[in-house]
Short mmCIF file of C-alpha atoms in Angstrom, two decimals:
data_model
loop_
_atom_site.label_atom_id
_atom_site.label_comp_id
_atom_site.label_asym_id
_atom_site.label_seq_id
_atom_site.Cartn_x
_atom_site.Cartn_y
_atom_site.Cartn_z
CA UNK A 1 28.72 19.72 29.32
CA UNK A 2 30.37 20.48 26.47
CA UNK A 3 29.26 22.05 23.10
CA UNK A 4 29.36 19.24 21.07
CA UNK A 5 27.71 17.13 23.83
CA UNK A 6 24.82 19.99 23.79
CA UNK A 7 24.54 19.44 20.05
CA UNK A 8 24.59 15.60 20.09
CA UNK A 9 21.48 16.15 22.71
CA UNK A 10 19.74 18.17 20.87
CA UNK A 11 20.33 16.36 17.21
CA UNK A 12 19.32 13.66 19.17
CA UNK A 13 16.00 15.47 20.85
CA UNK A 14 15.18 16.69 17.28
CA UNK A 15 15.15 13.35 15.68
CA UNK A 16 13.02 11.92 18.27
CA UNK A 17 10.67 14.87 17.24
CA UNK A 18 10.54 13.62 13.69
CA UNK A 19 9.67 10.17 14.70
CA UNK A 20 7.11 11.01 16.90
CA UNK A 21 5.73 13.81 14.12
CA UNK A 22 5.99 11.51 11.01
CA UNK A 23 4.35 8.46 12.91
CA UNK A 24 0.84 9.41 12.81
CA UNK A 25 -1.31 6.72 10.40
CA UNK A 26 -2.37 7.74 7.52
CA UNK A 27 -7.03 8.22 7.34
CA UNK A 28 -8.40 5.55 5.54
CA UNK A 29 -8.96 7.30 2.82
CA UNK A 30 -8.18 5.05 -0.51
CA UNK A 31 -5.78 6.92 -1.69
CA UNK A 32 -3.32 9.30 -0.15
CA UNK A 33 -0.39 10.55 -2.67
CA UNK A 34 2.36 13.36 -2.90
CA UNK A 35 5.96 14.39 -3.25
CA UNK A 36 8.12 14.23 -0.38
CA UNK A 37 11.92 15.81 -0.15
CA UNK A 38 13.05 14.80 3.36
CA UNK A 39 16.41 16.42 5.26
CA UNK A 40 19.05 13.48 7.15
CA UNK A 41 17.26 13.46 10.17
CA UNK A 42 13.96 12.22 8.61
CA UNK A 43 12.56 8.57 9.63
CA UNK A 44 8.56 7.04 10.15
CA UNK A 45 8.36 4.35 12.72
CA UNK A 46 4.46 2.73 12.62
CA UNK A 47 4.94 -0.88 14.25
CA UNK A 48 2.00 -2.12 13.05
CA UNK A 49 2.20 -0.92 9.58
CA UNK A 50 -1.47 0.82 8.16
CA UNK A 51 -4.55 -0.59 6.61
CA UNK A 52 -3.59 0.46 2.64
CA UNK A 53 -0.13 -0.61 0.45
CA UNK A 54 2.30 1.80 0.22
CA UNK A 55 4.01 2.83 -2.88
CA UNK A 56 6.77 4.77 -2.49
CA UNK A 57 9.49 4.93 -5.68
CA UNK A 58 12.67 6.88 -4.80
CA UNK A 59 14.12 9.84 -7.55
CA UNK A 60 17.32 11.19 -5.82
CA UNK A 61 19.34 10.86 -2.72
CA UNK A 62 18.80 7.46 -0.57
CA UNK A 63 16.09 5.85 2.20
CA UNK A 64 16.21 2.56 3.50
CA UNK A 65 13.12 0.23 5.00
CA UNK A 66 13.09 -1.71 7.79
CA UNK A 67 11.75 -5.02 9.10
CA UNK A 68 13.09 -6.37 11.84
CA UNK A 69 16.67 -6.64 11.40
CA UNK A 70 16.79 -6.59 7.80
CA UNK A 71 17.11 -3.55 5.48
CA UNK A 72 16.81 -2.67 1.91
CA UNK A 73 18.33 0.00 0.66
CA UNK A 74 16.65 2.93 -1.49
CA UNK A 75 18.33 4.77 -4.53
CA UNK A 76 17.44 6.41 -7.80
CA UNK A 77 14.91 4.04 -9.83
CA UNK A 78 13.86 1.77 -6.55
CA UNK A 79 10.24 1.05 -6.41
CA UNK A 80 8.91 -0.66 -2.69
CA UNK A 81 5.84 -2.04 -2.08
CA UNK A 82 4.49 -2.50 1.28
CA UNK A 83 1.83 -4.65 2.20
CA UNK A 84 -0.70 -3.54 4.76
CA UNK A 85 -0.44 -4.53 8.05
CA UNK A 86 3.49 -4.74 7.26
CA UNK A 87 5.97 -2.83 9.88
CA UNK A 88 6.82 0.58 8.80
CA UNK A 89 10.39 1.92 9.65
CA UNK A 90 12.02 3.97 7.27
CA UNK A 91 14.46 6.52 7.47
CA UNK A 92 16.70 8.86 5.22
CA UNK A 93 20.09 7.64 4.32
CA UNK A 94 22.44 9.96 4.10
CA UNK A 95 22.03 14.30 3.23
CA UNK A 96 18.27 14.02 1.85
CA UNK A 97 15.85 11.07 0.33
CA UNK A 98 13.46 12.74 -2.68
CA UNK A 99 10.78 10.70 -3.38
CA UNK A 100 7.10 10.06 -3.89
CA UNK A 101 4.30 8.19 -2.82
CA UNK A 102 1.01 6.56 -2.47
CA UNK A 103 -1.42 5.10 0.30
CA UNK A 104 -3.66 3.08 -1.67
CA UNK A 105 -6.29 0.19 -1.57
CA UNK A 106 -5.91 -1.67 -4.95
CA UNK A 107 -8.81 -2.56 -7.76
CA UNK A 108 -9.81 -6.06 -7.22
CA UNK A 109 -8.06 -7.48 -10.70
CA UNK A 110 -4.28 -5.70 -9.16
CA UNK A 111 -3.95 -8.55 -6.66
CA UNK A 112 -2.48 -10.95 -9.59
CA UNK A 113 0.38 -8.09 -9.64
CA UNK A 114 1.53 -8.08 -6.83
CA UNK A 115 3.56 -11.22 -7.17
CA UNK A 116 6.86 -8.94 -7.42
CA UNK A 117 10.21 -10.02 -5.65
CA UNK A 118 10.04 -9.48 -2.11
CA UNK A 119 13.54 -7.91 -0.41
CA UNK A 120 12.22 -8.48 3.17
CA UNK A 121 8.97 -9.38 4.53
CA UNK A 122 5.93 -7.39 3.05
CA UNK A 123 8.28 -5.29 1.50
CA UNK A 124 8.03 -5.75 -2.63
CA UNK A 125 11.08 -4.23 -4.57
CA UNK A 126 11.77 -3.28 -7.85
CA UNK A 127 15.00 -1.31 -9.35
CA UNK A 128 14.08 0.17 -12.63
CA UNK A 129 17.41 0.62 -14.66
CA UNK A 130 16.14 1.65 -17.94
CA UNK A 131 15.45 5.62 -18.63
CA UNK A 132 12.52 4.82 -20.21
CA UNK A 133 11.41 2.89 -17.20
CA UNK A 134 12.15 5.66 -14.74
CA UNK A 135 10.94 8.71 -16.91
CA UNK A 136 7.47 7.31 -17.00
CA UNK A 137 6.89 6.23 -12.94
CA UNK A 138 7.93 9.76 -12.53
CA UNK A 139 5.69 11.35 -15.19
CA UNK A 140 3.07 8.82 -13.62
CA UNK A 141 3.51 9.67 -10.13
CA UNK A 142 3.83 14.21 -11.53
CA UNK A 143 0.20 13.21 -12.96
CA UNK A 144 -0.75 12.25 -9.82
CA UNK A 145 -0.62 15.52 -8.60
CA UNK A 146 -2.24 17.40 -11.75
CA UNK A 147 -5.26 15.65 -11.90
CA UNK A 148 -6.16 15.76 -8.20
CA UNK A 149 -5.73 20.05 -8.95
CA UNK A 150 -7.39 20.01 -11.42
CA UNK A 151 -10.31 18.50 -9.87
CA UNK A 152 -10.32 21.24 -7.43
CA UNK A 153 -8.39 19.41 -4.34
CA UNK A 154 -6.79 21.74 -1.81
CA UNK A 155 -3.88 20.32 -0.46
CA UNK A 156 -2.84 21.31 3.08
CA UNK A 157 1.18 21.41 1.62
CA UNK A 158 2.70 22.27 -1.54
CA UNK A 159 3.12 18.68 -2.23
CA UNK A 160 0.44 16.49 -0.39
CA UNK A 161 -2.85 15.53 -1.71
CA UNK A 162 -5.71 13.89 -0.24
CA UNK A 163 -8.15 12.56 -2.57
CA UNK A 164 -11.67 12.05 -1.89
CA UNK A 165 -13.79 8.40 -2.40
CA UNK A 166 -15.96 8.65 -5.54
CA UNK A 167 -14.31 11.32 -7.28
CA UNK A 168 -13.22 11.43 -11.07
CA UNK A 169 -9.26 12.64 -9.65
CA UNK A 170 -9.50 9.34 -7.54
CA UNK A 171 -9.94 6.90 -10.43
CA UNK A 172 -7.42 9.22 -12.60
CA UNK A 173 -4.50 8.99 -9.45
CA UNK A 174 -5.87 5.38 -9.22
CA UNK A 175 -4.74 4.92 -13.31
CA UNK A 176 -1.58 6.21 -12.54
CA UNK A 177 -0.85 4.05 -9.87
CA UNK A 178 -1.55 0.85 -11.84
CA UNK A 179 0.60 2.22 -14.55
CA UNK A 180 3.54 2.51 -12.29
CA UNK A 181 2.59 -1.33 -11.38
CA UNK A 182 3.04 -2.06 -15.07
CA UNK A 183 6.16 -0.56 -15.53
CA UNK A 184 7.60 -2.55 -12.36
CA UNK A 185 5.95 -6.03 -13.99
CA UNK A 186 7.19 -5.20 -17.70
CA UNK A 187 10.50 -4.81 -16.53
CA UNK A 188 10.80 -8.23 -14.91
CA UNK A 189 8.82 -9.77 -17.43
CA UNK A 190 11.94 -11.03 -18.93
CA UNK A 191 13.62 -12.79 -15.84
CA UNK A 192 10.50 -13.84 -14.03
CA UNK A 193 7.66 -16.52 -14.65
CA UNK A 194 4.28 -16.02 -14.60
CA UNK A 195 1.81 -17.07 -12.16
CA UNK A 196 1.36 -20.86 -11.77
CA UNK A 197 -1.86 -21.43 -13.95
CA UNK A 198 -3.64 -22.95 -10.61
CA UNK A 199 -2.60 -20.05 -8.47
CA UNK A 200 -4.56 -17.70 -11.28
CA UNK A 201 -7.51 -20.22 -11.43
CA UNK A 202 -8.18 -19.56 -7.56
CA UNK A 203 -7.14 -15.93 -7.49
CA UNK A 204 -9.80 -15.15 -10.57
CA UNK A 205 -12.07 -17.12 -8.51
CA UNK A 206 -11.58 -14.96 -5.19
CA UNK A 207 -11.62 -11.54 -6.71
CA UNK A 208 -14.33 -12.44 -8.69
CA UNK A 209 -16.41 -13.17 -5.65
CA UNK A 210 -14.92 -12.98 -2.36
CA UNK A 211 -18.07 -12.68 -0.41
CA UNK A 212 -18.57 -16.11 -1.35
CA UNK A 213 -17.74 -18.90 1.46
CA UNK A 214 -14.47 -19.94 0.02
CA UNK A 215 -12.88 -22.57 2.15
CA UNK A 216 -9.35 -24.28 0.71
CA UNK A 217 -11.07 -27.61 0.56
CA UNK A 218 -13.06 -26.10 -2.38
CA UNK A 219 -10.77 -24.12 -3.94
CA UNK A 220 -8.08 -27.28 -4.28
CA UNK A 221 -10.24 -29.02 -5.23
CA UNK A 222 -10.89 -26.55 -7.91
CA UNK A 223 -7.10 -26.26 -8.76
CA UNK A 224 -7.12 -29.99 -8.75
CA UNK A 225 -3.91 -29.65 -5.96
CA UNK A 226 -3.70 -30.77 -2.39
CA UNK A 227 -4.56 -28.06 0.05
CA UNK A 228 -1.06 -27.89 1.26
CA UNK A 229 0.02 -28.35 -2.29
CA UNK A 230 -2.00 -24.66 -2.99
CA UNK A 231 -1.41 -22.93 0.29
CA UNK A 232 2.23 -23.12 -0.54
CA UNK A 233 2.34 -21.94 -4.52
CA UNK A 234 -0.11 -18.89 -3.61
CA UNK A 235 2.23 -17.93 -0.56
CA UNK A 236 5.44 -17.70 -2.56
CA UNK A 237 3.61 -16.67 -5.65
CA UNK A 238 1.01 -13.77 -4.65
CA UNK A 239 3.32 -13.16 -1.13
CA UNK A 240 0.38 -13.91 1.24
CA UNK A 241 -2.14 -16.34 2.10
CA UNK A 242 -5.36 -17.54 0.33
CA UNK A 243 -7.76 -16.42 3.46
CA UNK A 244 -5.56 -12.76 3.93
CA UNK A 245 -6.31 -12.03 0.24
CA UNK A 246 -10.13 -13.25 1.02
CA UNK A 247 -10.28 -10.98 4.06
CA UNK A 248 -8.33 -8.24 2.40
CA UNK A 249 -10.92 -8.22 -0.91
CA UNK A 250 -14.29 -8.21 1.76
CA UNK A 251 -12.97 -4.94 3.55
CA UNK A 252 -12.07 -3.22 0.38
CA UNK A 253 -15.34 -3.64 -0.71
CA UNK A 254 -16.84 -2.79 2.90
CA UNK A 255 -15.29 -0.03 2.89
CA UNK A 256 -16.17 0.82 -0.68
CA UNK A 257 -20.03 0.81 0.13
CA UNK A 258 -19.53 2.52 3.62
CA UNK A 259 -18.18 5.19 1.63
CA UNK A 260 -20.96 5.09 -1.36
CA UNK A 261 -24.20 3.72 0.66
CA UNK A 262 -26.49 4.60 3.48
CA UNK A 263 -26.35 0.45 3.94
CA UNK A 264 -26.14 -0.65 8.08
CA UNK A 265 -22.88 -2.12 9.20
CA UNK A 266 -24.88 -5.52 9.62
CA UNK A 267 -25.88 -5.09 5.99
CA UNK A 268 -22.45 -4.63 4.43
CA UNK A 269 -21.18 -7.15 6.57
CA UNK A 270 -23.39 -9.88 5.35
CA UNK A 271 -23.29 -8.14 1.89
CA UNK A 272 -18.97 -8.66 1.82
CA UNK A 273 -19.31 -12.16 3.17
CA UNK A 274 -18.99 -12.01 7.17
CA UNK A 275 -21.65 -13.94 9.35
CA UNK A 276 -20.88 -12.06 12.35
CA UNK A 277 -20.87 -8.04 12.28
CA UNK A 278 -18.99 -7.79 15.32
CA UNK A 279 -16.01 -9.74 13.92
CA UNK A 280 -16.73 -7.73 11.17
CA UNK A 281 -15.84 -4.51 12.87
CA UNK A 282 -12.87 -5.70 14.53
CA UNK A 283 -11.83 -6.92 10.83
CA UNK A 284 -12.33 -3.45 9.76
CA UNK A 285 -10.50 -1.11 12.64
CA UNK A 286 -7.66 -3.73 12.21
CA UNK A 287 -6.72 -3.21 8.38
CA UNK A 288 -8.25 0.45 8.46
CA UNK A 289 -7.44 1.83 11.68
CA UNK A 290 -10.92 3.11 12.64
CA UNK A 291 -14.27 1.00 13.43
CA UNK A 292 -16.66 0.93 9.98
CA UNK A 293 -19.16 3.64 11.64
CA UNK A 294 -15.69 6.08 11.86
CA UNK A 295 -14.58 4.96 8.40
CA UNK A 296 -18.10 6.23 6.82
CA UNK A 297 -17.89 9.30 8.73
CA UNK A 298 -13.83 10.32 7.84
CA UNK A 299 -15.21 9.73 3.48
CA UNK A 300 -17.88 12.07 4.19
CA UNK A 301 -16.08 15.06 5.22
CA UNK A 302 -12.11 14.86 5.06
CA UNK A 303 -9.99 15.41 7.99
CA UNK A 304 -6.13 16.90 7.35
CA UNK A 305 -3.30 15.30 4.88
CA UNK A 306 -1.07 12.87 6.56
CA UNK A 307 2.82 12.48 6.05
CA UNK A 308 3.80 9.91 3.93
#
């Protein structure tokens, strides 16, 4: 064997070690942020994607994302959004990828937002040109940091955080990360539409109440549209269905009063809108990775800071 067949073996040994250590899926905790400088060799494979969007906005060097055969590529100003349940396979491009980012569930009234352009399935991307643009994501995503210290988080790294449910640093981090949604939507204001007004008529109407037994009949009816007619605006408008945004809004909530409550699983899932608690549960562990009784248990006492 020769050397540089020793040192292909082992570059490739030690990037198999980086997949396999960056892999692990993120707690589902509702918010998970922090800065993240990775070397060449870096890349996250998670097939199935997590429970939570990921935000991740790149600030030097280069990354790419993966689904399927198609990738988008990563540079200075580039803003992805990843919808949960979405593939993850990401990877630096080049010498090193300097970025941050955010595991997050979103406030009810974000899901109106998240109509950005999408560069490969339930992957959203922005590129932010303007200085003023990128100067204030990256003072948003630095303020990120500061408030969680100074509510008193310890973070396991110099730059990871993990933010507890219920806490004034979660709703300050959770400010910050709807301001970086702003700046994405203000600077495509200009070259895109807004939503169709019957595609905001139903989406006020399921965030407003999506425990209630929306079916598309009714809601077609309320948009005055076929139901084909509606399934296909909200698709290409929001980016997913009417019944995944439904489904999506109940386990937010149930996981919102799992974490605040001393409420029974059967309770919270009658009180989100589910008839059945067992479907319930395998609802939850789907989009959140652990059953509702393991989700209430991981909020009350945190377990370690995952990669990004």
């Amino acid at each position: 064997m020769t050397m540089n067949e020793a040192a292909e073996i082992e570059h490739d040994l030690a990037t198999q070690l980086l997949i396999e250590l960056y892999s692990e899926t993120p707690p589902p905790s509702r918010l998970v942020t922090g800065h993240f400088h990775s070397g060449p060799d870096y890349r996250v494979v998670r097939p199935d994607g997590v429970g939570s969007w990921y935000l991740v906005y790149t600030v030097a060097g280069a990354g790419r994302f993966r689904v399927g055969d198609n990738t988008v590529a990563l540079r200075h100003g580039d803003l992805a959004l990843v919808r949960p349940g979405t593939e993850h396979d990401y990877a630096t491009v080049g010498a090193h990828w300097d970025n941050w980012w955010a595991h997050f569930q979103p406030r009810r009234d974000w899901h109106s937002w998240f109509a950005l352009p999408e560069a490969l399935p339930g992957v959203h991307h922005v590129r932010l040109q303007r200085p003023s643009e990128t100067d204030r994501v990256l003072s948003a995503f630095t303020r990120l940091h500061l408030d969680a210290q100074r509510a008193g988080l310890s973070p396991t790294g110099d730059t990871y955080l993990h933010l507890l449910d219920q806490t004034l640093a979660t709703q300050l981090a959770l400010n910050g990360i709807e301001e970086v949604l702003l700046v994405a939507i203000s600077s495509l204001r200009q070259g895109t539409r807004q939503l169709d007004s019957r595609v905001q008529l139903v989406l006020d109407a399921i965030t407003t109440d999506p425990a209630k037994a929306h079916t598309l009949t009714q809601l077609a009816g309320m948009a005055q549209v076929s139901v084909s007619r509606l399934a296909h605006l909200f698709k290409e408008q929001v980016g997913d269905s009417i019944m995944n945004v439904v489904l999506g809004l109940r386990l937010q909530r149930a996981a919102e009063l799992l974490a605040a409550t001393d409420l029974s699983i059967a309770q919270i899932s009658r009180a989100v809108g589910f008839d059945a608690p067992h479907y319930f549960s395998r609802q939850f562990a789907r989009r959140h990775g652990q059953s509702p009784s393991g989700y209430r248990a991981a909020s009350a006492s945190p377990g370690p800071t995952p990669e990004m």
